[in-house]
Coordinates of N, CA and C in Angstrom, one line a residue:
M1 N -5.6 -28.7 9.9 CA -5.2 -27.6 11.5 C -5.5 -26.4 11.2
T2 N -5.9 -25.9 12.8 CA -6.3 -24.8 12.9 C -5.0 -24.2 13.9
P3 N -5.0 -22.7 14.0 CA -4.4 -21.7 14.9 C -5.0 -22.5 16.3
H4 N -5.9 -22.5 16.7 CA -5.9 -23.0 17.5 C -5.2 -24.2 19.2
E5 N -4.5 -25.2 17.0 CA -4.6 -26.8 17.9 C -3.0 -26.0 17.7
V6 N -2.6 -25.0 16.9 CA -1.3 -25.1 17.0 C -0.9 -24.5 18.6
R7 N -1.3 -23.3 18.8 CA -0.9 -23.1 19.5 C -1.2 -23.4 20.9
T8 N -2.5 -24.4 21.5 CA -2.4 -25.0 22.5 C -1.9 -26.5 22.5
R9 N -1.2 -27.1 21.6 CA -0.4 -28.0 21.3 C 0.4 -28.4 22.5
E10 N 0.7 -29.0 22.7 CA 1.2 -29.5 24.1 C 2.2 -30.9 24.3
F11 N 3.2 -31.0 24.6 CA 4.8 -32.1 24.1 C 4.7 -32.7 25.1
A12 N 4.9 -34.4 25.2 CA 5.2 -35.0 26.5 C 6.2 -34.8 26.9
A13 N 5.8 -34.4 28.0 CA 7.5 -34.0 29.0 C 8.6 -34.9 29.4
R14 N 9.7 -34.9 29.3 CA 11.0 -36.0 29.1 C 11.7 -35.3 30.4
R15 N 12.7 -36.3 30.7 CA 13.5 -35.5 31.3 C 14.5 -34.6 30.9
R16 N 14.6 -33.9 29.7 CA 15.5 -33.0 29.5 C 14.9 -32.3 28.7
G17 N 13.4 -32.1 28.9 CA 12.7 -31.2 28.7 C 11.5 -32.5 27.4
V18 N 11.3 -31.4 26.5 CA 10.1 -32.2 25.8 C 10.9 -33.6 24.6
D19 N 10.1 -34.2 24.0 CA 10.4 -34.8 23.2 C 10.5 -34.7 22.0
Q20 N 11.9 -34.1 21.4 CA 12.4 -34.2 20.5 C 12.0 -34.5 19.1
V21 N 11.6 -35.8 19.0 CA 10.9 -36.6 18.0 C 9.5 -36.0 17.6
E22 N 9.5 -35.7 18.7 CA 7.4 -35.3 18.6 C 7.6 -33.9 18.2
V23 N 8.4 -33.2 18.9 CA 8.5 -31.8 18.1 C 8.5 -31.9 17.3
R24 N 9.9 -32.1 16.5 CA 10.1 -32.6 14.9 C 8.6 -32.8 14.1
E25 N 8.1 -34.0 14.3 CA 6.7 -34.2 13.6 C 6.2 -33.3 13.7
F26 N 5.8 -32.8 14.3 CA 4.8 -31.5 15.3 C 4.9 -31.0 14.1
Q27 N 6.5 -29.9 14.2 CA 7.0 -29.1 13.1 C 6.7 -29.8 11.6
A28 N 6.7 -30.6 11.2 CA 6.8 -31.0 10.0 C 5.7 -30.9 9.1
R29 N 4.5 -31.5 10.7 CA 3.4 -31.3 9.8 C 2.6 -29.4 9.9
V30 N 3.2 -29.3 10.5 CA 2.7 -27.3 10.4 C 3.1 -26.7 8.8
A31 N 4.8 -27.7 8.7 CA 5.3 -26.6 7.4 C 4.8 -27.4 6.4
D32 N 4.6 -29.0 6.5 CA 3.7 -29.0 5.5 C 2.1 -28.3 5.1
E33 N 1.5 -28.5 5.9 CA 0.5 -27.1 6.1 C 0.4 -26.0 5.3
L34 N 1.3 -25.1 5.7 CA 2.0 -23.7 5.5 C 2.2 -23.9 4.0
A35 N 2.7 -25.3 3.9 CA 3.4 -25.0 2.8 C 2.0 -25.2 1.3
M36 N 1.3 -25.9 2.5 CA 0.1 -26.3 1.5 C -1.0 -24.2 1.0
L37 N -1.4 -24.3 2.0 CA -1.6 -23.3 2.3 C -1.0 -22.0 1.5
N38 N 0.4 -22.3 1.4 CA 0.8 -21.2 1.0 C 0.6 -21.3 -1.0
E39 N 0.5 -22.3 -1.0 CA 0.5 -22.9 -2.7 C -1.1 -22.3 -3.3
T40 N -1.6 -22.5 -2.7 CA -2.8 -22.8 -2.1 C -3.6 -21.1 -2.7
V41 N -3.1 -20.3 -1.7 CA -3.3 -18.9 -2.4 C -2.3 -17.8 -3.1
R42 N -1.8 -18.9 -3.9 CA -0.6 -18.6 -4.7 C -1.5 -18.9 -6.2
L43 N -2.2 -20.0 -5.8 CA -3.1 -20.1 -7.1 C -4.3 -19.4 -6.8
L44 N -5.0 -18.8 -5.9 CA -6.2 -18.1 -5.9 C -5.9 -17.0 -6.5
T45 N -4.6 -16.6 -6.6 CA -4.5 -14.8 -6.7 C -4.3 -14.9 -8.5
Q46 N -3.9 -16.1 -8.7 CA -3.7 -16.1 -10.1 C -5.1 -15.9 -10.8
E47 N -6.0 -17.1 -10.0 CA -7.2 -16.9 -10.4 C -7.9 -15.9 -10.3
N48 N -7.8 -15.3 -8.9 CA -8.2 -13.9 -8.9 C -8.1 -12.9 -10.2
D49 N -6.7 -12.9 -10.5 CA -5.5 -12.2 -11.5 C -6.7 -12.2 -13.0
R50 N -6.8 -13.6 -13.0 CA -7.8 -13.8 -14.7 C -9.1 -13.7 -14.1
I51 N -9.6 -13.6 -13.2 CA -10.8 -13.2 -13.3 C -11.0 -11.5 -13.3
R52 N -10.4 -10.7 -12.9 CA -10.0 -9.8 -12.9 C -10.0 -9.1 -14.8
R53 N -8.7 -9.6 -15.2 CA -8.5 -9.4 -16.8 C -9.9 -9.6 -17.2
A54 N -10.6 -10.6 -17.0 CA -12.0 -11.0 -17.6 C -12.9 -10.1 -17.8
L55 N -13.1 -9.4 -16.4 CA -14.0 -8.8 -16.6 C -14.0 -7.5 -16.2
R56 N -13.0 -6.7 -16.4 CA -12.4 -5.5 -17.2 C -12.9 -5.5 -19.0
D57 N -11.8 -7.3 -19.6 CA -11.9 -7.1 -20.7 C -14.0 -7.1 -21.2
W58 N -14.1 -7.3 -20.2 CA -15.9 -7.8 -20.5 C -16.7 -6.0 -20.4
Q59 N -16.0 -5.5 -19.8 CA -16.2 -4.2 -19.4 C -16.4 -4.0 -20.3
T60 N -15.1 -3.7 -21.1 CA -14.6 -2.9 -21.9 C -15.6 -3.4 -23.3
M61 N -15.4 -4.7 -23.7 CA -16.4 -4.7 -25.1 C -18.1 -4.0 -24.9
H62 N -18.7 -4.2 -23.3 CA -19.5 -3.8 -23.1 C -19.1 -2.6 -23.3
A63 N -18.9 -1.6 -22.5 CA -19.0 -0.2 -22.8 C -19.3 -0.1 -24.4
R64 N -18.2 -0.7 -25.3 CA -18.4 0.1 -26.7 C -19.4 -0.3 -27.0
E65 N -20.2 -1.5 -26.9 CA -21.4 -2.4 -27.7 C -22.7 -1.1 -27.1
C66 N -22.8 -0.8 -26.4 CA -23.5 -0.2 -25.7 C -23.4 1.3 -24.8
R67 N -23.3 2.0 -26.3 CA -22.9 3.5 -26.5 C -24.8 3.7 -25.8
P68 N -24.5 5.7 -25.4 CA -25.5 5.8 -25.2 C -25.6 6.5 -26.4
P69 N -27.5 6.9 -26.5 CA -28.0 7.7 -27.5 C -27.6 8.7 -27.9
E70 N -27.0 9.4 -29.2 CA -27.0 10.8 -29.8 C -27.6 11.5 -29.2
E71 N -27.2 12.6 -28.8 CA -27.4 13.4 -27.5 C -29.3 14.2 -28.7
H72 N -28.9 14.7 -29.9 CA -30.6 14.6 -30.6 C -31.5 13.5 -30.9
D73 N -31.0 12.2 -30.6 CA -31.8 11.0 -30.3 C -32.8 11.1 -28.8
R74 N -32.2 11.3 -27.9 CA -33.0 11.9 -26.9 C -34.2 12.4 -26.6
N75 N -35.3 12.2 -26.3 CA -36.5 12.2 -26.5 C -37.2 12.8 -27.6
S76 N -37.1 12.1 -28.5 CA -37.4 12.2 -30.0 C -38.5 11.7 -30.1
G77 N -38.9 10.8 -29.3 CA -40.0 10.4 -29.3 C -41.6 11.2 -29.4
R78 N -42.6 10.4 -29.6 CA -44.4 11.0 -29.3 C -44.0 11.3 -28.0
W79 N -43.5 10.0 -27.5 CA -44.2 10.4 -26.0 C -42.8 11.0 -24.8

């Protein structure tokens, strides 16, 4: 379901307004969709946090292993 579908949805006219059963069914469908999307956002946020922590840990480990050479070692070769 897209936001456009929600905005453009028309309900059957009745003598006293729209069909309440149809409205409730539509609301239930929208509520279910939103609940699913909210759960997806929650799970993706957790995954994003996990990946950020893993990247930060990898960067820390890599920084320790790849320290720059000592000052006196620079340009100490023949060329």
